[in-house]
Amino acid sequence: MRVAVLEAAIAELTETGYAALTVEGVARRAGVHKTTIYRNWKDADGLVADALAGRFSADIPIPDTGAVESDLRALARSLVATMTTRAGRALLVTVLSDAVRIPQLADVKRALFDDRFRRAEPVVTRAVERGELPADTDPAELLKALAAPIYFRLVFTGEPVDEATADQAVRVALAAAHAGVLSAGGPGAG
Amino acid sequence: MRVAVLEAAIAELTETGYAALTVEGVARRAGVHKTTIYRNWKDADGLVADALAGRFSADIPIPDTGAVESDLRALARSLVATMTTRAGRALLVTVLSDAVRIPQLADVKRALFDDRFRRAEPVVTRAVERGELPADTDPAELLKALAAPIYFRLVFTGEPVDEATADQAVRVALAAAHAGVLSAGGPGAG
């Protein structure tokens, strides 16, 4: 039931957008009664947050290959693969076009990014433990340096977004980490 | 006249969005007759492209301080200053929310970024001539590495965007350039 409802929410979000999404519409599409949804989610916002979190985060497995470069490459390639599907692009469009108008959706978006970066942090902390990266590397800073060029291409430049984009993002993020400019508490922190 | 019309176009764009913008509305706001606009611009699209180009590009002066780090810092700080004004944020919102629905606006956005990167390229080519950066550094790649984390914060993470953001973007871009991962024709090119 849960999976069906979350998938219905994603489909509604993609087709009608956040502003027009209703619990009734999601229930109809999922083939459940709306009271079933209200037993599991407080309201449409909570449902959307869960659905987006599922789509944007859980789709990206956290790799543990034993080396930072291949871990980051797997992470970046998963991100590219997720965001360049038709559903991924549709969701990005929904989030971008509606989040700017709807404060709650902006909060959801922010929470999703926080969650995504937190989930991937072990990739960086393990690399630090293995001595592959400077000890004071800030995991969130490195992961943002990895994600930024991929999202920048997706949203702004219109250039192709593919495995080469992912691999290039890894090179830039690792170069910055090795140069010590992604350190926690340093001049570039925050 | 030209300045008044372009400013009126920006104001209309900010307040009503691209989809609802008309040459008539811009003419009324600028206090000119619409035939005056049609004498200078082919249509509303051409007018919007010019207005956005003026706002997004010309506002950012191309520095020439004699050193790559201070040049890039000036560039990044200008970008941050422009994009964090109320008008800058409003315009970003307009472009993001409408560009995804309106193909022509997506083209305008793409052309603007191309133009902006092209205008700033001398900052990188001069640095290469001075021997500050590897000879095969790709100017556009470096400028994108500089812009990406700033736009990523503006659009996605909700974190503050300020001079520290700009300076950190410079550190990351320079670390990548010095590591040789922003080279033209290399594995990371394109």
mmCIF file of N, CA and C in Angstrom, chain A residues 64-134:
data_model
loop_
_atom_site.group_PDB
_atom_site.id
_atom_site.type_symbol
_atom_site.label_atom_id
_atom_site.label_comp_id
_atom_site.label_asym_id
_atom_site.label_seq_id
_atom_site.Cartn_x
_atom_site.Cartn_y
_atom_site.Cartn_z
ATOM 1 N N ASP A 64 30.211 1.410 -1.458
ATOM 2 C CA ASP A 64 31.320 1.150 -0.528
ATOM 3 C C ASP A 64 32.312 0.222 -1.233
ATOM 4 N N THR A 65 33.031 0.800 -2.182
ATOM 5 C CA THR A 65 33.928 0.005 -3.031
ATOM 6 C C THR A 65 35.317 -0.146 -2.432
ATOM 7 N N GLY A 66 35.586 0.577 -1.343
ATOM 8 C CA GLY A 66 36.910 0.487 -0.746
ATOM 9 C C GLY A 66 37.864 1.590 -1.190
ATOM 10 N N ALA A 67 37.460 2.403 -2.135
ATOM 11 C CA ALA A 67 38.308 3.513 -2.594
ATOM 12 C C ALA A 67 37.439 4.735 -2.869
ATOM 13 N N VAL A 68 37.943 5.898 -2.495
ATOM 14 C CA VAL A 68 37.114 7.107 -2.571
ATOM 15 C C VAL A 68 36.756 7.454 -4.018
ATOM 16 N N GLU A 69 37.691 7.277 -4.933
ATOM 17 C CA GLU A 69 37.402 7.697 -6.305
ATOM 18 C C GLU A 69 36.271 6.869 -6.917
ATOM 19 N N SER A 70 36.328 5.553 -6.734
ATOM 20 C CA SER A 70 35.264 4.720 -7.311
ATOM 21 C C SER A 70 33.952 4.908 -6.541
ATOM 22 N N ASP A 71 34.041 5.157 -5.234
ATOM 23 C CA ASP A 71 32.810 5.455 -4.480
ATOM 24 C C ASP A 71 32.144 6.723 -5.018
ATOM 25 N N LEU A 72 32.920 7.768 -5.173
ATOM 26 C CA LEU A 72 32.345 9.042 -5.635
ATOM 27 C C LEU A 72 31.845 8.917 -7.066
ATOM 28 N N ARG A 73 32.561 8.132 -7.867
ATOM 29 C CA ARG A 73 32.130 7.951 -9.247
ATOM 30 C C ARG A 73 30.771 7.242 -9.292
ATOM 31 N N ALA A 74 30.639 6.201 -8.456
ATOM 32 C CA ALA A 74 29.359 5.481 -8.399
ATOM 33 C C ALA A 74 28.238 6.413 -7.942
ATOM 34 N N LEU A 75 28.553 7.234 -6.956
ATOM 35 C CA LEU A 75 27.569 8.170 -6.414
ATOM 36 C C LEU A 75 27.140 9.184 -7.483
ATOM 37 N N ALA A 76 28.118 9.771 -8.137
ATOM 38 C CA ALA A 76 27.831 10.798 -9.145
ATOM 39 C C ALA A 76 27.096 10.201 -10.342
ATOM 40 N N ARG A 77 27.508 8.994 -10.746
ATOM 41 C CA ARG A 77 26.828 8.361 -11.883
ATOM 42 C C ARG A 77 25.390 7.986 -11.538
ATOM 43 N N SER A 78 25.160 7.553 -10.290
ATOM 44 C CA SER A 78 23.783 7.254 -9.864
ATOM 45 C C SER A 78 22.930 8.513 -9.901
ATOM 46 N N LEU A 79 23.511 9.608 -9.433
ATOM 47 C CA LEU A 79 22.783 10.873 -9.439
ATOM 48 C C LEU A 79 22.412 11.255 -10.872
ATOM 49 N N VAL A 80 23.387 11.172 -11.772
ATOM 50 C CA VAL A 80 23.134 11.491 -13.177
ATOM 51 C C VAL A 80 22.055 10.570 -13.749
ATOM 52 N N ALA A 81 22.171 9.264 -13.469
ATOM 53 C CA ALA A 81 21.200 8.310 -14.013
ATOM 54 C C ALA A 81 19.798 8.628 -13.509
ATOM 55 N N THR A 82 19.673 8.931 -12.210
ATOM 56 C CA THR A 82 18.359 9.231 -11.635
ATOM 57 C C THR A 82 17.765 10.506 -12.208
ATOM 58 N N MET A 83 18.599 11.526 -12.342
ATOM 59 C CA MET A 83 18.071 12.830 -12.721
ATOM 60 C C MET A 83 17.852 12.983 -14.221
ATOM 61 N N THR A 84 18.393 12.091 -15.016
ATOM 62 C CA THR A 84 18.206 12.232 -16.458
ATOM 63 C C THR A 84 17.130 11.299 -17.021
ATOM 64 N N THR A 85 16.496 10.507 -16.158
ATOM 65 C CA THR A 85 15.325 9.767 -16.631
ATOM 66 C C THR A 85 14.203 10.772 -16.887
ATOM 67 N N ARG A 86 13.184 10.353 -17.616
ATOM 68 C CA ARG A 86 12.063 11.245 -17.865
ATOM 69 C C ARG A 86 11.413 11.660 -16.538
ATOM 70 N N ALA A 87 11.273 10.692 -15.628
ATOM 71 C CA ALA A 87 10.655 10.999 -14.335
ATOM 72 C C ALA A 87 11.527 11.952 -13.521
ATOM 73 N N GLY A 88 12.838 11.715 -13.582
ATOM 74 C CA GLY A 88 13.765 12.572 -12.828
ATOM 75 C C GLY A 88 13.701 14.011 -13.301
ATOM 76 N N ARG A 89 13.704 14.195 -14.616
ATOM 77 C CA ARG A 89 13.628 15.554 -15.170
ATOM 78 C C ARG A 89 12.287 16.197 -14.847
ATOM 79 N N ALA A 90 11.214 15.405 -14.941
ATOM 80 C CA ALA A 90 9.885 15.941 -14.648
ATOM 81 C C ALA A 90 9.797 16.399 -13.191
ATOM 82 N N LEU A 91 10.406 15.608 -12.319
ATOM 83 C CA LEU A 91 10.382 15.945 -10.899
ATOM 84 C C LEU A 91 11.226 17.185 -10.617
ATOM 85 N N LEU A 92 12.372 17.279 -11.294
ATOM 86 C CA LEU A 92 13.226 18.447 -11.119
ATOM 87 C C LEU A 92 12.468 19.696 -11.554
ATOM 88 N N VAL A 93 11.781 19.587 -12.678
ATOM 89 C CA VAL A 93 10.980 20.689 -13.195
ATOM 90 C C VAL A 93 9.900 21.085 -12.184
ATOM 91 N N THR A 94 9.216 20.079 -11.638
ATOM 92 C CA THR A 94 8.164 20.349 -10.658
ATOM 93 C C THR A 94 8.731 21.073 -9.446
ATOM 94 N N VAL A 95 9.824 20.515 -8.937
ATOM 95 C CA VAL A 95 10.404 21.093 -7.726
ATOM 96 C C VAL A 95 10.883 22.516 -8.000
ATOM 97 N N LEU A 96 11.537 22.731 -9.146
ATOM 98 C CA LEU A 96 12.066 24.063 -9.435
ATOM 99 C C LEU A 96 10.968 25.077 -9.670
ATOM 100 N N SER A 97 9.944 24.678 -10.427
ATOM 101 C CA SER A 97 8.949 25.678 -10.803
ATOM 102 C C SER A 97 7.979 25.943 -9.667
ATOM 103 N N ASP A 98 7.713 24.945 -8.844
ATOM 104 C CA ASP A 98 6.759 25.165 -7.762
ATOM 105 C C ASP A 98 7.419 25.610 -6.460
ATOM 106 N N ALA A 99 8.673 25.163 -6.249
ATOM 107 C CA ALA A 99 9.315 25.480 -4.975
ATOM 108 C C ALA A 99 9.489 26.985 -4.822
ATOM 109 N N VAL A 100 9.666 27.673 -5.966
ATOM 110 C CA VAL A 100 9.876 29.106 -5.873
ATOM 111 C C VAL A 100 8.591 29.836 -5.508
ATOM 112 N N ARG A 101 7.448 29.187 -5.757
ATOM 113 C CA ARG A 101 6.184 29.838 -5.439
ATOM 114 C C ARG A 101 5.617 29.378 -4.099
ATOM 115 N N ILE A 102 6.022 28.174 -3.681
ATOM 116 C CA ILE A 102 5.383 27.553 -2.525
ATOM 117 C C ILE A 102 6.410 27.292 -1.429
ATOM 118 N N PRO A 103 6.371 28.109 -0.370
ATOM 119 C CA PRO A 103 7.392 28.000 0.680
ATOM 120 C C PRO A 103 7.537 26.592 1.255
ATOM 121 N N GLN A 104 6.405 25.878 1.486
ATOM 122 C CA GLN A 104 6.532 24.534 2.072
ATOM 123 C C GLN A 104 7.353 23.614 1.178
ATOM 124 N N LEU A 105 7.191 23.767 -0.132
ATOM 125 C CA LEU A 105 7.927 22.901 -1.036
ATOM 126 C C LEU A 105 9.425 23.246 -1.002
ATOM 127 N N ALA A 106 9.715 24.521 -0.806
ATOM 128 C CA ALA A 106 11.117 24.923 -0.666
ATOM 129 C C ALA A 106 11.722 24.254 0.568
ATOM 130 N N ASP A 107 10.930 24.174 1.656
ATOM 131 C CA ASP A 107 11.409 23.497 2.870
ATOM 132 C C ASP A 107 11.639 22.015 2.614
ATOM 133 N N VAL A 108 10.699 21.400 1.898
ATOM 134 C CA VAL A 108 10.836 19.977 1.552
ATOM 135 C C VAL A 108 12.127 19.760 0.768
ATOM 136 N N LYS A 109 12.339 20.621 -0.217
ATOM 137 C CA LYS A 109 13.521 20.520 -1.071
ATOM 138 C C LYS A 109 14.797 20.613 -0.238
ATOM 139 N N ARG A 110 14.812 21.590 0.668
ATOM 140 C CA ARG A 110 15.976 21.787 1.529
ATOM 141 C C ARG A 110 16.226 20.549 2.396
ATOM 142 N N ALA A 111 15.151 20.025 2.991
ATOM 143 C CA ALA A 111 15.270 18.847 3.856
ATOM 144 C C ALA A 111 15.787 17.652 3.060
ATOM 145 N N LEU A 112 15.325 17.538 1.799
ATOM 146 C CA LEU A 112 15.763 16.431 0.956
ATOM 147 C C LEU A 112 17.258 16.501 0.696
ATOM 148 N N PHE A 113 17.741 17.702 0.389
ATOM 149 C CA PHE A 113 19.169 17.831 0.130
ATOM 150 C C PHE A 113 19.979 17.538 1.389
ATOM 151 N N ASP A 114 19.520 18.054 2.519
ATOM 152 C CA ASP A 114 20.199 17.764 3.777
ATOM 153 C C ASP A 114 20.271 16.256 3.995
ATOM 154 N N ASP A 115 19.139 15.601 3.800
ATOM 155 C CA ASP A 115 19.053 14.160 4.026
ATOM 156 C C ASP A 115 19.978 13.413 3.075
ATOM 157 N N ARG A 116 19.942 13.810 1.824
ATOM 158 C CA ARG A 116 20.765 13.130 0.818
ATOM 159 C C ARG A 116 22.250 13.254 1.169
ATOM 160 N N PHE A 117 22.678 14.461 1.554
ATOM 161 C CA PHE A 117 24.088 14.646 1.884
ATOM 162 C C PHE A 117 24.457 13.863 3.141
ATOM 163 N N ARG A 118 23.554 13.834 4.097
ATOM 164 C CA ARG A 118 23.830 13.109 5.343
ATOM 165 C C ARG A 118 23.994 11.615 5.069
ATOM 166 N N ARG A 119 23.118 11.080 4.222
ATOM 167 C CA ARG A 119 23.176 9.647 3.927
ATOM 168 C C ARG A 119 24.486 9.270 3.233
ATOM 169 N N ALA A 120 25.037 10.181 2.425
ATOM 170 C CA ALA A 120 26.243 9.862 1.653
ATOM 171 C C ALA A 120 27.530 10.148 2.421
ATOM 172 N N GLU A 121 27.411 10.770 3.582
ATOM 173 C CA GLU A 121 28.613 11.164 4.315
ATOM 174 C C GLU A 121 29.600 10.030 4.593
ATOM 175 N N PRO A 122 29.108 8.788 4.862
ATOM 176 C CA PRO A 122 30.059 7.689 5.130
ATOM 177 C C PRO A 122 31.095 7.499 4.020
ATOM 178 N N VAL A 123 30.728 7.814 2.797
ATOM 179 C CA VAL A 123 31.680 7.698 1.683
ATOM 180 C C VAL A 123 32.922 8.547 1.978
ATOM 181 N N VAL A 124 32.694 9.726 2.513
ATOM 182 C CA VAL A 124 33.809 10.636 2.796
ATOM 183 C C VAL A 124 34.515 10.257 4.099
ATOM 184 N N THR A 125 33.748 9.945 5.130
ATOM 185 C CA THR A 125 34.390 9.622 6.408
ATOM 186 C C THR A 125 35.236 8.356 6.295
ATOM 187 N N ARG A 126 34.751 7.375 5.515
ATOM 188 C CA ARG A 126 35.557 6.174 5.296
ATOM 189 C C ARG A 126 36.851 6.501 4.552
ATOM 190 N N ALA A 127 36.760 7.407 3.568
ATOM 191 C CA ALA A 127 37.951 7.802 2.810
ATOM 192 C C ALA A 127 38.966 8.490 3.716
ATOM 193 N N VAL A 128 38.458 9.304 4.631
ATOM 194 C CA VAL A 128 39.352 9.974 5.584
ATOM 195 C C VAL A 128 40.016 8.923 6.482
ATOM 196 N N GLU A 129 39.221 7.946 6.961
ATOM 197 C CA GLU A 129 39.778 6.880 7.816
ATOM 198 C C GLU A 129 40.856 6.075 7.080
ATOM 199 N N ARG A 130 40.656 5.858 5.781
ATOM 200 C CA ARG A 130 41.649 5.123 4.990
ATOM 201 C C ARG A 130 42.852 5.982 4.635
ATOM 202 N N GLY A 131 42.819 7.263 5.014
ATOM 203 C CA GLY A 131 43.943 8.153 4.704
ATOM 204 C C GLY A 131 43.956 8.636 3.270
ATOM 205 N N GLU A 132 42.820 8.506 2.571
ATOM 206 C CA GLU A 132 42.770 8.943 1.169
ATOM 207 C C GLU A 132 42.514 10.441 1.035
ATOM 208 N N LEU A 133 41.935 11.025 2.054
ATOM 209 C CA LEU A 133 41.604 12.454 2.012
ATOM 210 C C LEU A 133 42.132 13.126 3.271
ATOM 211 N N PRO A 134 42.401 14.435 3.213
ATOM 212 C CA PRO A 134 42.843 15.150 4.417
ATOM 213 C C PRO A 134 41.875 14.916 5.582
#
